[in-house]
mmCIF file with all atom_site columns, C-alpha atoms in Angstrom:
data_model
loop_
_atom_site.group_PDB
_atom_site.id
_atom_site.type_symbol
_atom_site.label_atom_id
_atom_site.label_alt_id
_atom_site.label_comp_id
_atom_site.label_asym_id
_atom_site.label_entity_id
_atom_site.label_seq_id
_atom_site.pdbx_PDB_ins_code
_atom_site.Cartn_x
_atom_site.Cartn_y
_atom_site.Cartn_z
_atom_site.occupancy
_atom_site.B_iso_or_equiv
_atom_site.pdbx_formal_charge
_atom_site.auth_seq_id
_atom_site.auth_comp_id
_atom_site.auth_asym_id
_atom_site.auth_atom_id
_atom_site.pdbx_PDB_model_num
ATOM 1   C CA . UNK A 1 1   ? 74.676  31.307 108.111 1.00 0.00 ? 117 UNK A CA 1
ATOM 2   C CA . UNK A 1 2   ? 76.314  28.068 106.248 1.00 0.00 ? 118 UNK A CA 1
ATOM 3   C CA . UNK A 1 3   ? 80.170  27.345 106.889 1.00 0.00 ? 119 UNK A CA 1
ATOM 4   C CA . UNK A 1 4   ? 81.586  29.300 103.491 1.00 0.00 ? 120 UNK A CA 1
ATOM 5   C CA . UNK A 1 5   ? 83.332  26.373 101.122 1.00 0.00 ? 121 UNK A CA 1
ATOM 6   C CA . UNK A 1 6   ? 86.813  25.312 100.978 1.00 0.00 ? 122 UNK A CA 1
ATOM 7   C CA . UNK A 1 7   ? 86.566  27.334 97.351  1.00 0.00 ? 123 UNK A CA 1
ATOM 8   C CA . UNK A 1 8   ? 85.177  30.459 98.932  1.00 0.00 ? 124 UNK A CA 1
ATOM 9   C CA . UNK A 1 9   ? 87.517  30.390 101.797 1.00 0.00 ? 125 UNK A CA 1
ATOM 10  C CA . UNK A 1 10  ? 90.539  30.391 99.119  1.00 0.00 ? 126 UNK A CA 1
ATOM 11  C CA . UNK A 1 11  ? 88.820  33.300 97.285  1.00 0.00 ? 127 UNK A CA 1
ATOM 12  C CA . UNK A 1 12  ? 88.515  35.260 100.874 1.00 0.00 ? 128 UNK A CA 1
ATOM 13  C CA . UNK A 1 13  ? 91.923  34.529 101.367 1.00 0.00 ? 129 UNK A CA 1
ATOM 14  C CA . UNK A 1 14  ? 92.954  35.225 98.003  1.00 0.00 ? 130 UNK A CA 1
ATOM 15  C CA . UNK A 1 15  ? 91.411  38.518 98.357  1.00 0.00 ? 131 UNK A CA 1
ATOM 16  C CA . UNK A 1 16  ? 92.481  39.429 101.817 1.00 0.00 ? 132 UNK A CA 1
ATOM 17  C CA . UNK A 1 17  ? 96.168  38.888 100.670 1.00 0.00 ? 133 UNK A CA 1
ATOM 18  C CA . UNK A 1 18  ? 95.589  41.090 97.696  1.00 0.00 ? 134 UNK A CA 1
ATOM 19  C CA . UNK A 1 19  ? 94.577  44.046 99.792  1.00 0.00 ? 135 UNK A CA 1
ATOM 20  C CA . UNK A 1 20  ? 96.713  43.421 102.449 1.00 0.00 ? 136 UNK A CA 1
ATOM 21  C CA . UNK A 1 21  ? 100.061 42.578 100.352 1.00 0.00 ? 137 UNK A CA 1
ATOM 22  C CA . UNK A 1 22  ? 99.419  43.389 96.557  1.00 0.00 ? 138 UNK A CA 1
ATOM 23  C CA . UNK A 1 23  ? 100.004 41.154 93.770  1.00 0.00 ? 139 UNK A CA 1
ATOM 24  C CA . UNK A 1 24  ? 103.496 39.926 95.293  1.00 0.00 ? 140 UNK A CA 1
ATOM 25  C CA . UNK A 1 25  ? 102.458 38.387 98.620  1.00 0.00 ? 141 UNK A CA 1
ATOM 26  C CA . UNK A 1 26  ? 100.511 36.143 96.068  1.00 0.00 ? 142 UNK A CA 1
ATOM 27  C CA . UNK A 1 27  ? 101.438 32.768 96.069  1.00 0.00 ? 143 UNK A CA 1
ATOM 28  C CA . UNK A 1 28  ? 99.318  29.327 95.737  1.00 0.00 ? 144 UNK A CA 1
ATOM 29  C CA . UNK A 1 29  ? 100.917 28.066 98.923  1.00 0.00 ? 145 UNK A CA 1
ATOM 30  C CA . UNK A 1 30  ? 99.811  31.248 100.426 1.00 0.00 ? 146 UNK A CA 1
ATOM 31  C CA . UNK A 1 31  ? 96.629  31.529 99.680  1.00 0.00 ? 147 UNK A CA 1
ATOM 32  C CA . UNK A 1 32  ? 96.398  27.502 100.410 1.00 0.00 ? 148 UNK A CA 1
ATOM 33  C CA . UNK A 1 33  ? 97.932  28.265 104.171 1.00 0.00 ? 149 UNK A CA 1
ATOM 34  C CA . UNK A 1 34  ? 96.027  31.324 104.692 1.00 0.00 ? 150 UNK A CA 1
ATOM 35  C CA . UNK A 1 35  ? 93.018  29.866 103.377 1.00 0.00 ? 151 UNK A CA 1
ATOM 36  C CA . UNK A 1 36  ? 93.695  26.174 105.556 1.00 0.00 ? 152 UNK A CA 1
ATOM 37  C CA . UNK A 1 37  ? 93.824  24.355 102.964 1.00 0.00 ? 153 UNK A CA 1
ATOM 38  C CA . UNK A 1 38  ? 96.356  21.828 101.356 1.00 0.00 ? 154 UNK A CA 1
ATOM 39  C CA . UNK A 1 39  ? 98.237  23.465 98.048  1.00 0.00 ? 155 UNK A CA 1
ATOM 40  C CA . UNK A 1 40  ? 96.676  20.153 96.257  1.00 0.00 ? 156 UNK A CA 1
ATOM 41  C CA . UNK A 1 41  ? 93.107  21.724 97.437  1.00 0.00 ? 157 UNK A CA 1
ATOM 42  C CA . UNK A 1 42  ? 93.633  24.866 96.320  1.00 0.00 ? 158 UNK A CA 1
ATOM 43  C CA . UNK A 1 43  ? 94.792  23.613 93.031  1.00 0.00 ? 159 UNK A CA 1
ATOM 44  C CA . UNK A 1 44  ? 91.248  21.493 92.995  1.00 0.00 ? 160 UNK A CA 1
ATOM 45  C CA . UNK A 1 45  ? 89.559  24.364 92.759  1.00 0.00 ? 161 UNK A CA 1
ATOM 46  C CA . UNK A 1 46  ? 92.283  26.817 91.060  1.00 0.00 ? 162 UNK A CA 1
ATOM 47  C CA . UNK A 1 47  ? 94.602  25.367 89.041  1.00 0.00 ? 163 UNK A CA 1
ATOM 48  C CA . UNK A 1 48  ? 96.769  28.642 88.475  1.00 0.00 ? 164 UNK A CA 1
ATOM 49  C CA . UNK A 1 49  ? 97.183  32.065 89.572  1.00 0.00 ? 165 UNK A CA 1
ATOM 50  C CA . UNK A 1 50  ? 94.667  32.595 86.467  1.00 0.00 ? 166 UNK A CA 1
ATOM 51  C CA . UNK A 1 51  ? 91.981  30.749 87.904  1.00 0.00 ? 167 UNK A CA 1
ATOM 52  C CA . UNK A 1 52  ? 92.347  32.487 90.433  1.00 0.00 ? 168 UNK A CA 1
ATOM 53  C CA . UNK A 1 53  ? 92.566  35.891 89.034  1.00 0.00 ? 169 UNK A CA 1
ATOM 54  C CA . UNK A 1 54  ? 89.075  34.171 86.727  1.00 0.00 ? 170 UNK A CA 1
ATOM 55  C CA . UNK A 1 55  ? 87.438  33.304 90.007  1.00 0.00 ? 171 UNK A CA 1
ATOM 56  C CA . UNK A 1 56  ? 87.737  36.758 91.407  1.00 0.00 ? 172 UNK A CA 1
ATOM 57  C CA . UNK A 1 57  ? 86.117  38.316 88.276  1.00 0.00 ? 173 UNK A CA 1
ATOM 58  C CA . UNK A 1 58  ? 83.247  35.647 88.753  1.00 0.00 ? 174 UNK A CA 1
ATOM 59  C CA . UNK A 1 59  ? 83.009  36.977 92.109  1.00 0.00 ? 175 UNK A CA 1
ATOM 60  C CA . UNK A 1 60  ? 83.083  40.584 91.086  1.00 0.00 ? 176 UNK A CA 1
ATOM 61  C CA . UNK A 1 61  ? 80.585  40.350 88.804  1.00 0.00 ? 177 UNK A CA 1
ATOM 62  C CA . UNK A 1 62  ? 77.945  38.158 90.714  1.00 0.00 ? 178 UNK A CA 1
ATOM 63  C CA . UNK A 1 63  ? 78.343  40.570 93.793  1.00 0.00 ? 179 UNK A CA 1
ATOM 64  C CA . UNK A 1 64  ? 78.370  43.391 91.269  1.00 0.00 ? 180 UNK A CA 1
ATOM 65  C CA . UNK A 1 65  ? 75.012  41.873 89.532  1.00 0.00 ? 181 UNK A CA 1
ATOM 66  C CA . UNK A 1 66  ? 73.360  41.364 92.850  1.00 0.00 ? 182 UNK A CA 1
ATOM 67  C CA . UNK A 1 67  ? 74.623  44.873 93.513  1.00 0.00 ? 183 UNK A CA 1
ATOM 68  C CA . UNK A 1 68  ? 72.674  46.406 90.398  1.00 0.00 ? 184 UNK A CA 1
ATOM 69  C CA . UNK A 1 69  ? 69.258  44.641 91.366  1.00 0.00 ? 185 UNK A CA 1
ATOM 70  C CA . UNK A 1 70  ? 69.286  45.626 94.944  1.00 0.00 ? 186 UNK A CA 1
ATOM 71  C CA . UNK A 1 71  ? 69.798  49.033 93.464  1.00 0.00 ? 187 UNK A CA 1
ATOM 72  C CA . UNK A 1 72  ? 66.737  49.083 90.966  1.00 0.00 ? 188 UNK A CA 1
ATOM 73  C CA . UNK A 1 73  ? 64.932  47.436 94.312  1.00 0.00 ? 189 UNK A CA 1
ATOM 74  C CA . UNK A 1 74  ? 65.595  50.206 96.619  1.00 0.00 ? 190 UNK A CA 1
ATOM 75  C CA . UNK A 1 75  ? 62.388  52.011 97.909  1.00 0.00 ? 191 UNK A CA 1
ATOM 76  C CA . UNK A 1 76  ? 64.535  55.237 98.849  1.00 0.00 ? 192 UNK A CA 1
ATOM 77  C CA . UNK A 1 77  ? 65.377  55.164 94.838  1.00 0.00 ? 193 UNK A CA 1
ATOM 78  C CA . UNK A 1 78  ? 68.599  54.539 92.530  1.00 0.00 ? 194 UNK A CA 1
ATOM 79  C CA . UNK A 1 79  ? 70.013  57.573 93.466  1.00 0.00 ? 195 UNK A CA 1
ATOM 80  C CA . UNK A 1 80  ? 70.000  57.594 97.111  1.00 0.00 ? 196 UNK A CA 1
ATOM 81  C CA . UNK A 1 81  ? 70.744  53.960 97.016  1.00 0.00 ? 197 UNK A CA 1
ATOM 82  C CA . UNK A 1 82  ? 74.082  54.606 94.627  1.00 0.00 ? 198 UNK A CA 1
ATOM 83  C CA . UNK A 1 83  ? 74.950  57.770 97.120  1.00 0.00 ? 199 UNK A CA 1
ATOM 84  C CA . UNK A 1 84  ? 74.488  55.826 100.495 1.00 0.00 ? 200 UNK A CA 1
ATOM 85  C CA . UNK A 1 85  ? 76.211  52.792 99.518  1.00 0.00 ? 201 UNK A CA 1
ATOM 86  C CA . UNK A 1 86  ? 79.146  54.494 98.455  1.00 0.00 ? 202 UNK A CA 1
ATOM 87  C CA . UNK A 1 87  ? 80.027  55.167 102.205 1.00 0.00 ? 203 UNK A CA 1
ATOM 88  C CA . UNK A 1 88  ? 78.074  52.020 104.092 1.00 0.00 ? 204 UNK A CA 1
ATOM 89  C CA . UNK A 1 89  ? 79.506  49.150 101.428 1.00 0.00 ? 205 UNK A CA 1
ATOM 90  C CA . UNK A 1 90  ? 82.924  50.467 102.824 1.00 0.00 ? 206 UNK A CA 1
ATOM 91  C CA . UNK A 1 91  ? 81.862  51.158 106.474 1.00 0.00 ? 207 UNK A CA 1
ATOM 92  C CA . UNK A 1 92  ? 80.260  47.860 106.629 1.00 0.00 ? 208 UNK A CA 1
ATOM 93  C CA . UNK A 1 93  ? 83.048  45.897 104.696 1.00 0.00 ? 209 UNK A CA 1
ATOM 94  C CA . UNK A 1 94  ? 80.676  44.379 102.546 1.00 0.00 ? 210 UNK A CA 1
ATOM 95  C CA . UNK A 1 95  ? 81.894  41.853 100.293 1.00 0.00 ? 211 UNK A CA 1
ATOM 96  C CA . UNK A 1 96  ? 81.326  44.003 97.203  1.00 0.00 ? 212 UNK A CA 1
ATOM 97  C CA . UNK A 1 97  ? 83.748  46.614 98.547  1.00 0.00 ? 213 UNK A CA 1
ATOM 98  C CA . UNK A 1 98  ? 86.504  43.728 99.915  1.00 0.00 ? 214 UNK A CA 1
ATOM 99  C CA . UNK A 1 99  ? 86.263  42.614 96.521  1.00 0.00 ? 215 UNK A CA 1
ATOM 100 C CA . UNK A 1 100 ? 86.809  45.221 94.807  1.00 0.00 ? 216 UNK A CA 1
ATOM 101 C CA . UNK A 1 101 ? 89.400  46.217 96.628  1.00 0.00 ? 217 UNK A CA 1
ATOM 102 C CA . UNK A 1 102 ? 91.343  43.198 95.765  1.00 0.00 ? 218 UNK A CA 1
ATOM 103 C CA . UNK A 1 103 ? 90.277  43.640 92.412  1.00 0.00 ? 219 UNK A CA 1
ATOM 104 C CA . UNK A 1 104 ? 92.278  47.556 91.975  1.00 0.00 ? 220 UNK A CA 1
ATOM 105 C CA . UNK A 1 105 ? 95.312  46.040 93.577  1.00 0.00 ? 221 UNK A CA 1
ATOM 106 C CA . UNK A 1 106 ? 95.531  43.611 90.444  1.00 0.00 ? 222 UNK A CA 1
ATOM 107 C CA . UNK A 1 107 ? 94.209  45.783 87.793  1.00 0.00 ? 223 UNK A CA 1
ATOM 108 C CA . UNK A 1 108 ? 97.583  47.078 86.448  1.00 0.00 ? 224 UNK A CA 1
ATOM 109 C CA . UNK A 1 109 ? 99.117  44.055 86.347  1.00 0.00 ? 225 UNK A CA 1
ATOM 110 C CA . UNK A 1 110 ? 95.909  42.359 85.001  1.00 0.00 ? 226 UNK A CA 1
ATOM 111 C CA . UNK A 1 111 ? 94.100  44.103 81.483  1.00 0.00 ? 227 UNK A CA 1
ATOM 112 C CA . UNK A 1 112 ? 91.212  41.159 81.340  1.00 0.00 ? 228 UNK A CA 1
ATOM 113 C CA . UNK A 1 113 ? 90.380  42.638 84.730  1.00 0.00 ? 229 UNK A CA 1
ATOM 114 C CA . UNK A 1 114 ? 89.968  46.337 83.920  1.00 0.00 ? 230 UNK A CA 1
ATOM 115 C CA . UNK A 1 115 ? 87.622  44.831 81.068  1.00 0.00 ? 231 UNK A CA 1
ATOM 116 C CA . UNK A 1 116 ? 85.137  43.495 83.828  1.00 0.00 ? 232 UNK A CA 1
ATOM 117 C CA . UNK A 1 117 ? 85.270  46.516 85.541  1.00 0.00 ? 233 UNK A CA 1
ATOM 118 C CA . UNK A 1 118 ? 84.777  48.474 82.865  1.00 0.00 ? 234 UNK A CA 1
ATOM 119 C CA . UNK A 1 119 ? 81.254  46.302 82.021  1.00 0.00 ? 235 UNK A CA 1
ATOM 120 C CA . UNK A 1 120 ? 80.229  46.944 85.401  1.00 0.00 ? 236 UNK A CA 1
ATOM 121 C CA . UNK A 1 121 ? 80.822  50.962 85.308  1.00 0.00 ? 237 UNK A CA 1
ATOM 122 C CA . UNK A 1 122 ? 78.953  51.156 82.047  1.00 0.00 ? 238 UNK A CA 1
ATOM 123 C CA . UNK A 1 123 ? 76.081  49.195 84.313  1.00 0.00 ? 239 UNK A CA 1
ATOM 124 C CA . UNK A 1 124 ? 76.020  51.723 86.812  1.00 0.00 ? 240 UNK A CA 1
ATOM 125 C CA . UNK A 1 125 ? 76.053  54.476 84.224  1.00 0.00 ? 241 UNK A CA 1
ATOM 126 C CA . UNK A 1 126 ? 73.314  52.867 82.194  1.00 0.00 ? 242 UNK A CA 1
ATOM 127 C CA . UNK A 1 127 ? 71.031  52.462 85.525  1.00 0.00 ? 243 UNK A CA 1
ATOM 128 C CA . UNK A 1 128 ? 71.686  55.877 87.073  1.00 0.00 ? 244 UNK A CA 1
ATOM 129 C CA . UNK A 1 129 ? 70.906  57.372 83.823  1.00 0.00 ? 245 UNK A CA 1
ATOM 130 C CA . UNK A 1 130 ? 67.472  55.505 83.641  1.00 0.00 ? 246 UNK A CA 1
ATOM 131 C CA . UNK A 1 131 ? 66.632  57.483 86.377  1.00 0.00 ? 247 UNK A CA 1
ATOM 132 C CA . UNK A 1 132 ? 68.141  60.863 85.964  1.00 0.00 ? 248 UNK A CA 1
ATOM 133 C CA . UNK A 1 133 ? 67.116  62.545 82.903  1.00 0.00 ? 249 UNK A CA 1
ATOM 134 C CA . UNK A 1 134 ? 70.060  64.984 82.282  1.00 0.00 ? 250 UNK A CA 1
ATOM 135 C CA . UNK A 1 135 ? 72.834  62.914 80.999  1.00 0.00 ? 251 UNK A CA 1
ATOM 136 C CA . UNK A 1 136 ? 75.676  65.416 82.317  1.00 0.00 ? 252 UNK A CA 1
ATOM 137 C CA . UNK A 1 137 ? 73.333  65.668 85.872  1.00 0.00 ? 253 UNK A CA 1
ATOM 138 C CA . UNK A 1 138 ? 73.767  61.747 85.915  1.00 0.00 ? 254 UNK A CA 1
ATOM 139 C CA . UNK A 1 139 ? 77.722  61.974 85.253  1.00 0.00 ? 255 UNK A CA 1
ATOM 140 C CA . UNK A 1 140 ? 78.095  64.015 88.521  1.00 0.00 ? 256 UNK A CA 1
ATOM 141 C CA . UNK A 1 141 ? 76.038  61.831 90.349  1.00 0.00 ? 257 UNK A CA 1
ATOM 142 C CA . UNK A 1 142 ? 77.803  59.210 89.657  1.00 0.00 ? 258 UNK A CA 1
ATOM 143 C CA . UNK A 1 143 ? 81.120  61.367 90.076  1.00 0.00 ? 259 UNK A CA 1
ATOM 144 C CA . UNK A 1 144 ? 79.689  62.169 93.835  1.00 0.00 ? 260 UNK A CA 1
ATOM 145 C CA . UNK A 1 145 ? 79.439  58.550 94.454  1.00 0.00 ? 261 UNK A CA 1
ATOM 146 C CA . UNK A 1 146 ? 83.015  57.416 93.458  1.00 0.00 ? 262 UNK A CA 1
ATOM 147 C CA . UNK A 1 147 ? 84.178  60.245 95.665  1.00 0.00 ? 263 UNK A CA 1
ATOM 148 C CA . UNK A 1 148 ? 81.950  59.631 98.206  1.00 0.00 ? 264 UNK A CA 1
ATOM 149 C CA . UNK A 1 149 ? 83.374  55.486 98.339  1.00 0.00 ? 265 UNK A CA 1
ATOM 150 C CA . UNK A 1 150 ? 86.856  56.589 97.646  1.00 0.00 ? 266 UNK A CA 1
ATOM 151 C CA . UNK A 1 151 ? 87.109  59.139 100.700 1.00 0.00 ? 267 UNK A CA 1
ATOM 152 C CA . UNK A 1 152 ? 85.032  55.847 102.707 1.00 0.00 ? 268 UNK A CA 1
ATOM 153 C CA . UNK A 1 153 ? 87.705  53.411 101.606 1.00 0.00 ? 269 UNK A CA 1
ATOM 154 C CA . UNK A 1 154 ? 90.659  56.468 102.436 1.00 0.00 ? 270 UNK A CA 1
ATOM 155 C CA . UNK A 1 155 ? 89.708  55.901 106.072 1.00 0.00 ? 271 UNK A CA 1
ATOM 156 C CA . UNK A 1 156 ? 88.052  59.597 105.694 1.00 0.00 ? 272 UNK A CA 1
ATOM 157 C CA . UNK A 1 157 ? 85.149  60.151 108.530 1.00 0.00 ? 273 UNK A CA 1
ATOM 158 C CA . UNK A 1 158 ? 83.946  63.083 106.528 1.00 0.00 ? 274 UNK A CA 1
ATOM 159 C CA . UNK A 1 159 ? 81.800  61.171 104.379 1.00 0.00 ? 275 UNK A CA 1
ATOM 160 C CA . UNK A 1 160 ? 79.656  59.631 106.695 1.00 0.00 ? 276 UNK A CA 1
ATOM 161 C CA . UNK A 1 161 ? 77.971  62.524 107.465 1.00 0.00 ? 277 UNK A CA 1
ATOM 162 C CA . UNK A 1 162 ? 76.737  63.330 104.232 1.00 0.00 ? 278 UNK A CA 1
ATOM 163 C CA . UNK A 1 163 ? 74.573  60.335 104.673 1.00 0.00 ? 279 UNK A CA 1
ATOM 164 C CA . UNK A 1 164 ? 72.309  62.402 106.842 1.00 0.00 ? 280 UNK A CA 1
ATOM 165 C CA . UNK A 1 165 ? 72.024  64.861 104.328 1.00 0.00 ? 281 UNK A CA 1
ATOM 166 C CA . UNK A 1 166 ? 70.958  62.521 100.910 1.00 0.00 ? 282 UNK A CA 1
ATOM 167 C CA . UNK A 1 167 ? 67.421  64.003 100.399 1.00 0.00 ? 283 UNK A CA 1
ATOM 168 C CA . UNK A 1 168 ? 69.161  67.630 100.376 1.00 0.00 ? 284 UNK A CA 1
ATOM 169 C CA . UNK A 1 169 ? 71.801  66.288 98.363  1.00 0.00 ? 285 UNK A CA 1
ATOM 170 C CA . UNK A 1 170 ? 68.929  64.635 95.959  1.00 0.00 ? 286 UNK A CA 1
ATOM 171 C CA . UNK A 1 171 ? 67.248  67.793 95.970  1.00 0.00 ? 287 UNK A CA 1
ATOM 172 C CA . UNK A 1 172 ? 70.097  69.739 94.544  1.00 0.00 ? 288 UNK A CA 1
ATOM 173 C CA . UNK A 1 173 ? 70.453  66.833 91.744  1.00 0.00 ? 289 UNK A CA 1
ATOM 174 C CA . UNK A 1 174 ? 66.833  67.251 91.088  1.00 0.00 ? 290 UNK A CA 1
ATOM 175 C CA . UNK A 1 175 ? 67.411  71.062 89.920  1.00 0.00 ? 291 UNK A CA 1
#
């Protein structure tokens, strides 16, 4: 695996400090130190707080992108795929879920964020309801999933072993 760039390690640090601190513990030289490199580096690649709060987005939605077409690649299907990546993306700490992560702990103080978020939810809608035909069927799917990553990312054990029981799960969606 290649040595990540001195512009990805400030976007993992960037990120790590977001989830770990919130939107205070931000600052360029902390990101910079965190990340090892000199504030003048950082500002190479970022020349603001907005840049970097821009380069997370860029992140969110390339992961989120890549996200959608392993999805509509899955041979177990969308819907299993959506269900049983709701708990492993979090179990796993996959850089989708570390990112957006960082991404809700800036979202109130940041409206251009919820916007990207926002055009990724409408993705997943749109590609869970190509494959479920009842539109209020695919609402609780999705609905499942968010609670599903949200009890993952709460730390909550009791999700994991609904992963064992998808094709029931599926089943029940099915009628």
């Amino acid at each position: 695996m290649a040595k990540p760039t001195a512009k990805e390690r400030i976007l993992d640090s960037y990120e790590e400090i977001l989830i770990e601190q919130g939107p205070g513990g931000v600052t360029l030289d902390a990101v910079a130190a965190h990340a090892g490199v000199s504030k003048g580096g950082l500002l190479y690649h970022f020349g603001s707080k907005e840049a970097l709060v821009d380069g997370l987005m860029e992140r969110l939605a390339t992961l989120s992108e890549a996200d959608l077409e392993e999805a509509r690649k899955a041979p177990e299907g969308v819907v299993s795929w959506y269900l049983r990546t709701a708990i492993t993306d979090v179990t796993q700490q996959k850089a989708l879920h570390r990112t957006t992560m960082a991404t809700i702990r800036i979202m109130l103080n940041e409206p251009r964020v919820s916007e990207v978020v926002q055009v990724y939810n409408q993705k997943v809608h749109d590609l869970i309801s190509e494959h479920v035909d009842d539109p209020l069927t695919a609402e609780l799917v999705i609905l499942v999933g968010d609670g599903l990553y949200l009890r993952a990312a709460l730390g909550r054990d009791d999700a994991s072993p609904l992963l064992d029981r998808l094709d029931e799960i599926k089943a029940r969606i099915a009628r």
